[in-house]
Short mmCIF file of C-alpha atoms in Angstrom, two decimals:
data_model
loop_
_atom_site.label_atom_id
_atom_site.label_comp_id
_atom_site.label_asym_id
_atom_site.label_seq_id
_atom_site.Cartn_x
_atom_site.Cartn_y
_atom_site.Cartn_z
CA MET A 1 -10.89 143.11 -24.62
CA ALA A 2 -8.78 142.89 -27.61
CA ARG A 3 -9.32 139.84 -29.75
CA LYS A 4 -6.71 137.15 -29.31
CA ALA A 5 -5.54 134.44 -31.67
CA ALA A 6 -4.15 131.00 -30.70
CA PHE A 7 -2.59 128.78 -33.01
CA PHE A 8 -2.23 124.94 -32.06
CA ASP A 9 -0.30 122.38 -33.70
CA ILE A 10 -1.72 118.77 -34.31
CA ASP A 11 0.66 115.90 -33.81
CA GLY A 12 1.89 115.77 -30.00
CA THR A 13 -0.10 118.88 -29.30
CA LEU A 14 -3.83 118.32 -30.20
CA TRP A 15 -3.56 115.06 -30.28
CA ASN A 16 -1.29 111.85 -29.51
CA GLU A 17 0.04 109.19 -31.83
CA LYS A 18 -3.28 107.25 -31.40
CA ASN A 19 -5.13 110.42 -32.67
CA GLU A 20 -6.74 110.88 -29.11
CA ILE A 21 -7.95 114.52 -28.15
CA PRO A 22 -8.30 115.03 -24.34
CA GLU A 23 -11.86 116.46 -23.77
CA SER A 24 -10.26 119.16 -21.91
CA THR A 25 -8.83 120.33 -24.89
CA VAL A 26 -11.95 120.39 -26.70
CA LYS A 27 -13.49 122.41 -24.00
CA ALA A 28 -10.92 125.02 -24.02
CA ILE A 29 -10.53 125.86 -27.48
CA ARG A 30 -14.52 126.00 -27.61
CA ALA A 31 -14.34 128.33 -24.66
CA LEU A 32 -11.80 130.70 -25.84
CA ARG A 33 -13.69 130.96 -28.97
CA LYS A 34 -17.03 131.47 -27.33
CA ASN A 35 -14.78 134.64 -25.26
CA GLY A 36 -14.39 136.05 -28.73
CA HIS A 37 -10.81 134.90 -29.65
CA LEU A 38 -9.69 133.07 -32.54
CA ALA A 39 -8.23 129.78 -32.76
CA PHE A 40 -6.48 128.29 -35.73
CA LEU A 41 -5.10 125.04 -36.28
CA CYS A 42 -1.14 125.58 -37.32
CA SER A 43 0.18 122.42 -38.70
CA GLY A 44 3.41 121.06 -40.43
CA ARG A 45 0.83 118.81 -42.15
CA THR A 46 -0.54 119.84 -45.55
CA ARG A 47 -4.04 120.35 -46.15
CA GLY A 48 -4.18 116.92 -47.73
CA PHE A 49 -2.98 115.27 -44.39
CA ILE A 50 -5.52 117.36 -42.53
CA GLN A 51 -8.66 115.70 -42.82
CA ALA A 52 -9.56 113.93 -39.49
CA PRO A 53 -13.33 114.95 -38.81
CA GLU A 54 -12.34 115.10 -35.08
CA LEU A 55 -10.41 117.66 -35.52
CA PHE A 56 -13.16 119.89 -37.56
CA ALA A 57 -15.66 118.91 -34.89
CA ILE A 58 -13.70 120.85 -32.23
CA GLY A 59 -14.15 124.10 -34.35
CA PHE A 60 -11.55 126.51 -35.62
CA ASP A 61 -11.69 129.57 -37.54
CA GLY A 62 -8.92 128.60 -39.70
CA ILE A 63 -5.96 126.68 -41.09
CA VAL A 64 -2.38 127.37 -41.11
CA SER A 65 -0.99 124.24 -43.17
CA GLY A 66 2.12 123.03 -44.46
CA CYS A 67 4.36 124.99 -42.36
CA GLY A 68 2.80 128.41 -43.87
CA THR A 69 2.34 127.46 -47.49
CA MET A 70 -1.07 127.32 -47.33
CA ILE A 71 -3.66 129.49 -44.81
CA GLU A 72 -7.47 129.35 -45.03
CA TYR A 73 -9.91 131.72 -43.02
CA GLY A 74 -13.52 130.44 -42.57
CA SER A 75 -14.01 128.39 -45.94
CA GLU A 76 -11.51 130.48 -48.15
CA VAL A 77 -8.32 129.61 -49.39
CA ILE A 78 -6.32 133.26 -48.86
CA PHE A 79 -2.84 132.16 -49.35
CA TYR A 80 -1.03 129.30 -51.12
CA LYS A 81 2.50 128.35 -52.28
CA ARG A 82 2.98 125.64 -54.80
CA LEU A 83 6.18 124.13 -55.70
CA GLU A 84 7.15 123.97 -59.42
CA ASN A 85 7.01 120.31 -60.68
CA GLU A 86 10.18 121.31 -62.33
CA LEU A 87 11.92 121.75 -58.82
CA VAL A 88 9.74 118.58 -57.55
CA ASP A 89 11.49 116.45 -60.46
CA TYR A 90 15.00 117.58 -59.43
CA THR A 91 14.38 117.35 -55.57
CA ILE A 92 13.29 113.50 -55.76
CA ARG A 93 16.15 112.88 -58.12
CA THR A 94 18.60 114.24 -55.82
CA VAL A 95 17.08 113.08 -52.37
CA ARG A 96 17.29 109.88 -53.67
CA HIS A 97 20.82 110.10 -55.17
CA TYR A 98 21.83 110.47 -51.28
CA GLY A 99 19.50 107.54 -49.97
CA PHE A 100 16.70 109.56 -48.73
CA ARG A 101 13.13 108.25 -48.80
CA PRO A 102 10.49 111.01 -49.78
CA ILE A 103 6.89 112.08 -49.10
CA LEU A 104 5.55 114.66 -51.03
CA GLU A 105 3.18 116.40 -49.39
CA GLY A 106 0.37 118.58 -50.90
CA ARG A 107 -2.89 120.44 -50.83
CA GLU A 108 -5.02 117.45 -51.84
CA PHE A 109 -2.82 114.62 -51.87
CA LEU A 110 0.07 113.20 -50.51
CA TYR A 111 2.55 111.14 -52.42
CA LEU A 112 4.84 107.98 -51.76
CA ASP A 113 6.01 104.91 -52.76
CA GLU A 114 4.80 102.13 -50.54
CA VAL A 115 8.00 100.04 -51.27
CA ASP A 116 9.81 102.55 -49.57
CA PHE A 117 7.92 102.36 -46.11
CA VAL A 118 6.87 98.57 -46.02
CA ASP A 119 6.07 97.56 -42.25
CA GLU A 120 6.90 100.84 -41.19
CA PHE A 121 4.59 102.49 -38.53
CA TYR A 122 4.69 105.97 -40.02
CA GLY A 123 3.32 104.47 -43.70
CA LYS A 124 0.63 102.68 -42.19
CA LYS A 125 -0.45 105.59 -40.71
CA LEU A 126 -0.67 107.66 -43.60
CA LYS A 127 -2.38 104.99 -45.60
CA ALA A 128 -4.88 104.19 -42.71
CA GLU A 129 -5.66 107.95 -42.43
CA LEU A 130 -5.59 109.06 -45.85
CA GLY A 131 -6.83 106.14 -47.81
CA ASN A 132 -7.35 107.34 -51.68
CA ARG A 133 -5.28 110.88 -50.80
CA LEU A 134 -2.28 108.60 -50.53
CA ARG A 135 -0.79 108.31 -54.04
CA GLY A 136 2.47 106.96 -55.42
CA ILE A 137 5.19 109.35 -56.55
CA GLU A 138 6.23 107.24 -59.54
CA GLU A 139 2.97 106.45 -61.10
CA ASN A 140 2.04 110.09 -60.71
CA TRP A 141 5.54 111.19 -61.99
CA GLY A 142 5.18 114.92 -62.95
CA LYS A 143 1.36 115.14 -61.80
CA TRP A 144 2.28 116.07 -58.31
CA GLU A 145 0.83 119.16 -56.67
CA ILE A 146 2.53 119.62 -53.58
CA SER A 147 4.18 122.64 -51.10
CA LYS A 148 6.60 120.75 -49.14
CA LEU A 149 8.04 117.29 -48.99
CA SER A 150 9.59 115.21 -45.55
CA CYS A 151 12.24 112.67 -45.78
CA ALA A 152 13.30 109.63 -43.98
CA THR A 153 17.11 110.35 -43.95
CA ASP A 154 18.70 107.39 -42.40
CA SER A 155 21.46 107.30 -44.81
CA GLU A 156 25.01 108.43 -45.41
CA GLY A 157 25.55 112.04 -47.10
CA LYS A 158 22.51 113.60 -45.64
CA GLU A 159 24.76 117.10 -45.18
CA GLU A 160 25.86 116.93 -48.49
CA CYS A 161 22.10 116.62 -49.99
CA PHE A 162 21.03 119.46 -47.71
CA ALA A 163 23.84 121.46 -49.00
CA VAL A 164 22.90 120.77 -52.49
CA LEU A 165 19.61 121.72 -51.95
CA ALA A 166 20.09 124.73 -49.68
CA GLU A 167 19.12 127.48 -52.31
CA HIS A 168 15.62 125.77 -52.42
CA TYR A 169 14.43 124.91 -49.18
CA ASP A 170 14.87 125.44 -45.39
CA TYR A 171 15.31 122.31 -43.23
CA MET A 172 13.65 121.18 -40.00
CA ILE A 173 15.47 118.18 -38.37
CA HIS A 174 13.37 116.36 -36.33
CA ASN A 175 16.07 113.58 -35.61
CA PRO A 176 18.72 111.98 -37.42
CA ALA A 177 16.21 109.79 -39.32
CA VAL A 178 13.38 112.27 -40.28
CA ALA A 179 13.88 115.91 -41.90
CA GLU A 180 10.64 118.18 -43.40
CA MET A 181 11.83 120.54 -45.94
CA VAL A 182 10.09 123.46 -46.71
CA PRO A 183 10.26 126.23 -49.56
CA LYS A 184 12.63 128.67 -48.62
CA GLY A 185 11.71 131.43 -46.15
CA PHE A 186 8.53 129.59 -45.01
CA HIS A 187 7.51 128.14 -41.90
CA LYS A 188 4.78 128.24 -39.38
CA GLY A 189 5.65 131.59 -38.14
CA LYS A 190 5.09 133.20 -41.48
CA GLY A 191 1.62 131.91 -41.40
CA VAL A 192 0.89 133.25 -38.25
CA GLU A 193 2.05 136.68 -39.36
CA LYS A 194 0.07 136.57 -42.49
CA VAL A 195 -2.97 135.83 -40.59
CA CYS A 196 -2.46 139.06 -38.28
CA GLU A 197 -1.77 140.81 -41.17
CA LEU A 198 -5.21 140.08 -43.04
CA LEU A 199 -7.42 139.94 -39.76
CA GLY A 200 -6.17 143.03 -37.73
CA VAL A 201 -4.53 141.05 -34.77
CA ASP A 202 -1.65 142.41 -32.95
CA LEU A 203 0.93 139.84 -32.97
CA ALA A 204 1.23 140.79 -29.49
CA ASP A 205 -1.85 139.05 -28.84
CA THR A 206 -1.17 135.82 -30.25
CA PHE A 207 -0.51 132.31 -28.56
CA ALA A 208 1.13 129.63 -30.13
CA PHE A 209 1.06 125.77 -28.49
CA GLY A 210 3.65 123.24 -30.00
CA ASP A 211 5.91 120.34 -29.34
CA SER A 212 8.63 119.83 -31.89
CA ALA A 213 11.51 121.50 -34.20
CA ASN A 214 8.75 122.39 -36.73
CA ASP A 215 7.16 124.87 -34.19
CA LEU A 216 10.13 126.97 -33.76
CA GLY A 217 9.27 129.46 -36.28
CA MET A 218 5.88 129.75 -34.74
CA PHE A 219 6.76 130.27 -31.37
CA GLU A 220 9.25 133.11 -32.81
CA ALA A 221 6.52 134.93 -34.27
CA ALA A 222 4.03 134.85 -31.85
CA GLY A 223 3.32 136.65 -28.74
CA THR A 224 3.48 133.96 -26.27
CA ALA A 225 4.81 130.44 -26.88
CA ILE A 226 3.57 127.59 -25.17
CA ALA A 227 5.48 123.94 -25.29
CA MET A 228 3.76 120.86 -24.20
CA GLY A 229 5.01 118.82 -21.50
CA ASN A 230 5.28 115.85 -23.58
CA GLY A 231 7.04 117.81 -26.10
CA SER A 232 11.03 117.82 -27.53
CA ASP A 233 13.77 119.95 -25.38
CA VAL A 234 14.17 121.95 -28.29
CA ALA A 235 10.70 123.25 -28.27
CA LYS A 236 10.81 123.55 -24.30
CA GLU A 237 13.79 125.91 -24.49
CA ALA A 238 12.44 127.97 -27.03
CA ALA A 239 8.99 128.74 -25.46
CA ASP A 240 7.87 131.14 -22.86
CA PHE A 241 6.59 128.57 -20.64
CA VAL A 242 5.70 124.81 -20.72
CA THR A 243 2.56 123.62 -19.80
CA ASP A 244 1.46 119.79 -19.00
CA ALA A 245 1.77 117.29 -21.16
CA LEU A 246 -1.47 116.53 -23.64
CA LEU A 247 -2.95 113.87 -21.78
CA GLU A 248 -2.58 115.94 -18.81
CA ASP A 249 -4.91 118.76 -19.80
CA GLY A 250 -1.77 121.11 -20.98
CA ILE A 251 -3.89 122.99 -23.44
CA TRP A 252 -6.78 123.49 -20.63
CA LYS A 253 -4.16 124.53 -18.13
CA ALA A 254 -2.43 126.94 -20.37
CA CYS A 255 -5.76 128.45 -21.66
CA LYS A 256 -6.53 129.15 -17.88
CA ARG A 257 -3.02 130.62 -17.10
CA LEU A 258 -3.31 132.92 -20.35
CA GLU A 259 -6.72 134.16 -19.06
CA LEU A 260 -7.98 133.09 -22.51
CA ILE A 261 -10.88 130.96 -20.66
#
């Protein structure tokens, strides 16, 4: 049997907004690996924001993070795309000019200014999950180390801002208030392709599990794309099939259907 590779988004796919992971998901991933297949985290989160012990306890062969800007296999980093600080400086100044609130996302740390996210759920979530891995943008000016960023875009002029920065970034628009900005040409699918190239896995033998707009590149690259039942309409429309929701054993049922377990 040919070795296959499965790529799993984190938020909305492996766990919900409370970071709850169904036991059936854990069993499915462990079972497919026992059957000789590979399992990778494949997240829009950069590596600095993938720290939860409960994720690593599941057992993965590697991590594609930051929308394909960093790849790990085992304990080795086999690829990393860093944004130059001169570009980051320009980007911060530009997005703030248009009223955006940026979150810089890196290999070790995330950076935001707390004043931008006072009393907001996402700011509190980041602080709770990251602890001292969450740092201020202003107080670390010029010292950032990042590969992508996200912005709260609940302001006027967003289309003009996107146009100004278009030569540097591709955009994943989650909703009118949230956008991810990734180095031009990068997305999760590039990470999937690179993993297959390095490990000798046929792209036809890959499976991508996701739930949102930043999974579309992964869906396009993989041999089979599976959207979670709790996912967005755009993810469901792009998938080869839609499994049940995260908390309804969606990953387990899909893995059974695909004969990975």
